[in-house]
Tab-separated table of C-alpha atoms in Angstrom:
chain	number	residue	atom	x	y	z
N	22	UNK	CA	-9.122	-14.380	-34.654
N	23	UNK	CA	-7.266	-12.082	-32.366
N	24	UNK	CA	-5.555	-13.111	-29.630
N	25	UNK	CA	-2.236	-13.453	-27.848
N	26	UNK	CA	0.133	-16.684	-28.486
N	27	UNK	CA	2.802	-17.854	-26.326
N	28	UNK	CA	5.339	-20.413	-27.187
N	29	UNK	CA	6.223	-23.184	-26.508
N	30	UNK	CA	3.970	-24.360	-23.926
N	31	UNK	CA	6.503	-26.687	-22.081
N	32	UNK	CA	10.297	-25.956	-22.088
N	33	UNK	CA	13.276	-27.478	-20.747
N	34	UNK	CA	16.324	-25.934	-19.830
N	35	UNK	CA	19.781	-27.126	-18.896
N	36	UNK	CA	21.451	-25.204	-15.919
N	37	UNK	CA	23.464	-22.346	-17.178
N	38	UNK	CA	21.585	-21.835	-20.777
N	39	UNK	CA	19.982	-18.874	-21.613
N	40	UNK	CA	16.290	-19.303	-23.167
N	41	UNK	CA	13.823	-17.148	-24.955
N	42	UNK	CA	10.123	-17.341	-24.681
N	43	UNK	CA	8.046	-16.056	-27.432
N	44	UNK	CA	5.049	-13.891	-27.222
N	45	UNK	CA	2.952	-12.365	-30.180
N	46	UNK	CA	-0.204	-10.379	-30.331
N	47	UNK	CA	-2.302	-9.426	-33.064
N	48	UNK	CA	-4.751	-7.131	-31.073
N	49	UNK	CA	-3.020	-3.815	-32.013
N	50	UNK	CA	-2.143	-3.438	-28.098
N	51	UNK	CA	0.379	-0.874	-27.560
N	52	UNK	CA	1.318	-2.233	-23.995
N	53	UNK	CA	2.991	-6.027	-23.197
N	54	UNK	CA	3.640	-7.479	-19.920
N	55	UNK	CA	5.510	-10.500	-18.479
N	56	UNK	CA	4.643	-12.113	-15.348
N	57	UNK	CA	5.868	-15.202	-13.264
N	58	UNK	CA	3.703	-17.437	-11.513
N	59	UNK	CA	5.304	-20.057	-8.894
N	60	UNK	CA	2.962	-22.739	-7.537
N	61	UNK	CA	0.156	-21.628	-5.326
N	62	UNK	CA	1.263	-18.165	-6.058
N	63	UNK	CA	0.236	-14.739	-7.270
N	64	UNK	CA	1.525	-13.073	-10.141
N	65	UNK	CA	4.887	-11.188	-10.285
N	66	UNK	CA	5.775	-8.711	-12.738
N	67	UNK	CA	9.138	-9.055	-14.498
N	68	UNK	CA	9.189	-6.753	-17.751
N	69	UNK	CA	6.527	-4.390	-19.150
N	70	UNK	CA	6.443	-2.364	-22.397
N	71	UNK	CA	4.093	0.620	-23.378
N	72	UNK	CA	5.259	1.348	-26.773
N	73	UNK	CA	7.777	0.122	-29.301
N	74	UNK	CA	11.363	0.054	-28.522
N	75	UNK	CA	10.667	1.027	-24.843
N	76	UNK	CA	10.377	-1.051	-21.547
N	77	UNK	CA	10.726	-0.908	-17.943
N	78	UNK	CA	11.470	-3.169	-15.338
N	79	UNK	CA	8.933	-4.593	-13.030
N	80	UNK	CA	9.316	-6.030	-9.654
N	81	UNK	CA	11.644	-9.168	-10.219
N	82	UNK	CA	13.736	-8.281	-13.355
N	83	UNK	CA	17.148	-9.641	-12.318
N	84	UNK	CA	17.897	-12.397	-14.612
N	85	UNK	CA	15.551	-11.702	-17.560
N	86	UNK	CA	15.618	-9.681	-20.322
N	87	UNK	CA	13.509	-8.270	-22.912
N	88	UNK	CA	13.049	-6.510	-26.442
N	89	UNK	CA	10.438	-4.472	-28.275
N	90	UNK	CA	11.492	-4.200	-31.536
N	91	UNK	CA	7.957	-4.689	-33.090
N	92	UNK	CA	4.454	-3.856	-31.714
N	93	UNK	CA	3.272	-7.374	-31.952
N	94	UNK	CA	6.277	-9.227	-30.329
N	95	UNK	CA	7.672	-9.035	-26.758
N	96	UNK	CA	10.146	-11.730	-26.456
N	97	UNK	CA	11.545	-12.870	-22.772
N	98	UNK	CA	15.040	-14.258	-22.226
N	99	UNK	CA	15.553	-16.079	-19.029
N	100	UNK	CA	19.134	-15.923	-18.507
N	101	UNK	CA	21.906	-18.186	-16.561
N	102	UNK	CA	21.983	-15.201	-13.965
N	103	UNK	CA	18.346	-16.320	-12.715
N	104	UNK	CA	19.104	-18.466	-10.035
N	105	UNK	CA	15.634	-20.165	-9.601
N	106	UNK	CA	14.047	-20.212	-13.223
N	107	UNK	CA	11.602	-22.982	-12.949
N	108	UNK	CA	7.972	-21.449	-13.226
N	109	UNK	CA	4.708	-20.740	-15.234
N	110	UNK	CA	5.469	-17.465	-17.190
N	111	UNK	CA	2.401	-15.495	-18.583
N	112	UNK	CA	2.545	-12.817	-21.081
N	113	UNK	CA	-0.147	-10.257	-21.559
N	114	UNK	CA	-1.213	-7.459	-23.808
N	115	UNK	CA	-3.482	-4.302	-23.454
N	116	UNK	CA	-4.612	-0.887	-25.067
N	117	UNK	CA	-2.318	0.723	-22.308
N	118	UNK	CA	-5.074	2.893	-21.172
N	119	UNK	CA	-6.819	2.388	-17.582
N	120	UNK	CA	-10.309	1.144	-18.936
N	121	UNK	CA	-9.236	-1.553	-20.727
N	122	UNK	CA	-8.438	-5.033	-19.787
N	123	UNK	CA	-5.255	-7.252	-20.177
N	124	UNK	CA	-5.523	-10.156	-22.500
N	125	UNK	CA	-3.171	-13.345	-21.392
N	126	UNK	CA	-1.309	-16.043	-23.526
N	127	UNK	CA	-1.657	-19.561	-22.672
N	128	UNK	CA	1.501	-19.570	-20.535
N	129	UNK	CA	4.926	-21.234	-20.778
N	130	UNK	CA	5.970	-23.731	-18.190
N	131	UNK	CA	9.557	-23.762	-18.002
N	132	UNK	CA	11.522	-26.558	-16.155
N	133	UNK	CA	15.609	-26.307	-15.415
N	134	UNK	CA	16.713	-29.710	-15.365
E	30	UNK	CA	1.779	2.805	-4.255
E	31	UNK	CA	-1.213	1.155	-5.855
E	32	UNK	CA	-2.079	-2.467	-4.430
E	33	UNK	CA	-4.583	-4.826	-4.083
E	34	UNK	CA	-5.482	-7.142	-1.227
E	35	UNK	CA	-8.122	-10.142	-1.654
E	36	UNK	CA	-8.574	-12.740	0.761
E	37	UNK	CA	-6.527	-15.901	1.330
E	38	UNK	CA	-7.741	-19.054	0.066
E	39	UNK	CA	-8.115	-21.694	-0.226
E	40	UNK	CA	-11.772	-21.454	-0.251
E	41	UNK	CA	-13.815	-24.687	-0.324
E	42	UNK	CA	-17.641	-24.620	-0.713
E	43	UNK	CA	-20.389	-27.148	-1.355
E	44	UNK	CA	-22.108	-27.097	-4.776
E	45	UNK	CA	-24.963	-24.218	-5.026
E	46	UNK	CA	-23.857	-22.310	-2.161
E	47	UNK	CA	-23.205	-18.709	-2.000
E	48	UNK	CA	-19.787	-17.332	-2.795
E	49	UNK	CA	-18.010	-14.107	-1.546
E	50	UNK	CA	-14.508	-13.317	-2.415
E	51	UNK	CA	-13.228	-10.180	-0.671
E	52	UNK	CA	-10.885	-7.506	-2.415
E	53	UNK	CA	-9.833	-4.189	-1.558
E	54	UNK	CA	-7.457	-1.844	-3.081
E	55	UNK	CA	-5.451	1.230	-2.559
E	56	UNK	CA	-4.858	3.539	-5.535
E	57	UNK	CA	-4.641	7.436	-6.473
E	58	UNK	CA	-7.183	8.728	-8.996
E	59	UNK	CA	-9.700	6.550	-10.101
E	60	UNK	CA	-8.887	3.092	-10.987
E	61	UNK	CA	-10.319	0.701	-13.040
E	62	UNK	CA	-11.070	-2.829	-11.280
E	63	UNK	CA	-10.979	-6.208	-12.757
E	64	UNK	CA	-11.958	-9.782	-11.601
E	65	UNK	CA	-9.807	-12.541	-13.629
E	66	UNK	CA	-10.156	-16.333	-13.180
E	67	UNK	CA	-7.197	-18.804	-14.206
E	68	UNK	CA	-8.148	-22.719	-14.599
E	69	UNK	CA	-5.387	-25.207	-14.008
E	70	UNK	CA	-2.425	-24.950	-16.702
E	71	UNK	CA	-3.862	-21.965	-18.544
E	72	UNK	CA	-3.445	-18.164	-18.530
E	73	UNK	CA	-6.007	-15.400	-17.069
E	74	UNK	CA	-9.313	-14.964	-18.475
E	75	UNK	CA	-11.274	-11.641	-17.792
E	76	UNK	CA	-14.238	-12.564	-15.943
E	77	UNK	CA	-15.605	-9.127	-15.230
E	78	UNK	CA	-14.747	-5.303	-14.831
E	79	UNK	CA	-15.869	-2.044	-13.339
E	80	UNK	CA	-14.688	1.100	-14.812
E	81	UNK	CA	-16.134	3.880	-12.456
E	82	UNK	CA	-17.668	4.092	-8.694
E	83	UNK	CA	-20.881	2.225	-8.459
E	84	UNK	CA	-20.557	0.410	-11.574
E	85	UNK	CA	-21.445	-3.524	-11.231
E	86	UNK	CA	-19.905	-5.939	-13.530
E	87	UNK	CA	-21.184	-9.114	-14.129
E	88	UNK	CA	-20.744	-12.162	-16.103
E	89	UNK	CA	-21.775	-15.980	-15.732
E	90	UNK	CA	-23.592	-15.218	-12.703
E	91	UNK	CA	-20.696	-13.636	-10.866
E	92	UNK	CA	-21.113	-9.866	-9.926
E	93	UNK	CA	-18.994	-7.427	-8.468
E	94	UNK	CA	-19.986	-3.455	-7.481
E	95	UNK	CA	-17.000	-1.070	-7.422
E	96	UNK	CA	-17.420	0.709	-4.078
E	97	UNK	CA	-15.382	3.832	-3.922
E	98	UNK	CA	-16.256	4.622	-0.344
E	99	UNK	CA	-15.046	1.225	0.794
E	100	UNK	CA	-12.506	0.851	-1.518
E	101	UNK	CA	-13.908	-2.554	-2.508
E	102	UNK	CA	-14.572	-4.697	-5.231
E	103	UNK	CA	-15.949	-8.068	-3.641
E	104	UNK	CA	-16.739	-10.898	-5.836
E	105	UNK	CA	-20.037	-12.743	-5.573
E	106	UNK	CA	-22.204	-15.559	-6.912
E	107	UNK	CA	-25.379	-16.885	-5.751
E	108	UNK	CA	-24.907	-20.609	-6.564
E	109	UNK	CA	-21.574	-21.948	-7.208
E	110	UNK	CA	-20.905	-25.028	-9.469
E	111	UNK	CA	-17.996	-27.453	-9.474
E	112	UNK	CA	-16.984	-26.113	-12.987
E	113	UNK	CA	-16.277	-22.696	-10.902
E	114	UNK	CA	-13.293	-24.086	-9.318
E	115	UNK	CA	-10.459	-21.926	-10.090
E	116	UNK	CA	-8.063	-19.338	-9.137
E	117	UNK	CA	-9.567	-15.876	-9.100
E	118	UNK	CA	-7.552	-12.670	-9.191
E	119	UNK	CA	-8.598	-9.132	-8.359
E	120	UNK	CA	-6.715	-6.288	-10.216
E	121	UNK	CA	-6.561	-2.472	-11.037
E	122	UNK	CA	-5.385	-0.230	-13.492
E	123	UNK	CA	-4.697	3.465	-12.948
E	124	UNK	CA	-3.772	5.871	-15.199
E	125	UNK	CA	-0.302	6.943	-13.509
E	126	UNK	CA	3.222	7.317	-14.590
E	127	UNK	CA	3.707	3.626	-14.403
E	128	UNK	CA	0.418	2.745	-16.008
E	129	UNK	CA	0.964	-1.247	-14.936
E	130	UNK	CA	-1.727	-3.591	-13.986
E	131	UNK	CA	-1.786	-4.366	-10.329
E	132	UNK	CA	-3.007	-7.894	-9.473
E	133	UNK	CA	-3.904	-9.479	-6.152
E	134	UNK	CA	-2.473	-12.673	-4.898
E	135	UNK	CA	-5.333	-14.579	-5.939
E	136	UNK	CA	-7.571	-16.838	-4.369
E	137	UNK	CA	-8.189	-20.435	-4.865
E	138	UNK	CA	-11.806	-21.974	-5.079
E	139	UNK	CA	-12.598	-25.492	-4.477
E	140	UNK	CA	-16.452	-26.668	-5.213
E	141	UNK	CA	-17.180	-29.781	-3.916
E	142	UNK	CA	-20.490	-31.724	-5.532
């Protein structure tokens, strides 16, 4: 079955450590996105990529980094520079044109301990 | 820039009540419009969409009509169920330079038995 997979579902990190969240899709989608969601809040865009080897900052990119070396994969690294990383992270993909919807993964809940 | 505004929650209704969640948008050009639903601890799922003016999207008893004259895409359901309790997001996608998907802040819906 085609879909978008995020792993792990739950992740714990010590302060000062970098951590990488995985996002893989087999939908042959060109565009991929990372969002952050805080309790009771909406979605905030971190980074997005419209094509392999290219990505753009979203509204809250500071303290995060991404790569897009393959069409199927768009990993997000939460660096130690991110001051408040505890949140629910959602990855999405789409065909990249305006008529098609985004497909979301199940999310990764990151907790800094 | 493009934006989506939806009514603040939470919205609390009794089972079998009529539901309306308001959504208005600002966009240059002719965006596609979407409603997504998020159940606790999960990613977002597409509920319905409309790609041009006067289109009506529908799914699982929910409906929304793309009204260009009022720049609105209100979500309605004639008789809600307890299982409809979730967070609902209105979103738009427009063909512009950034080609991002823009989400509203979400509306939490509680249905009482």
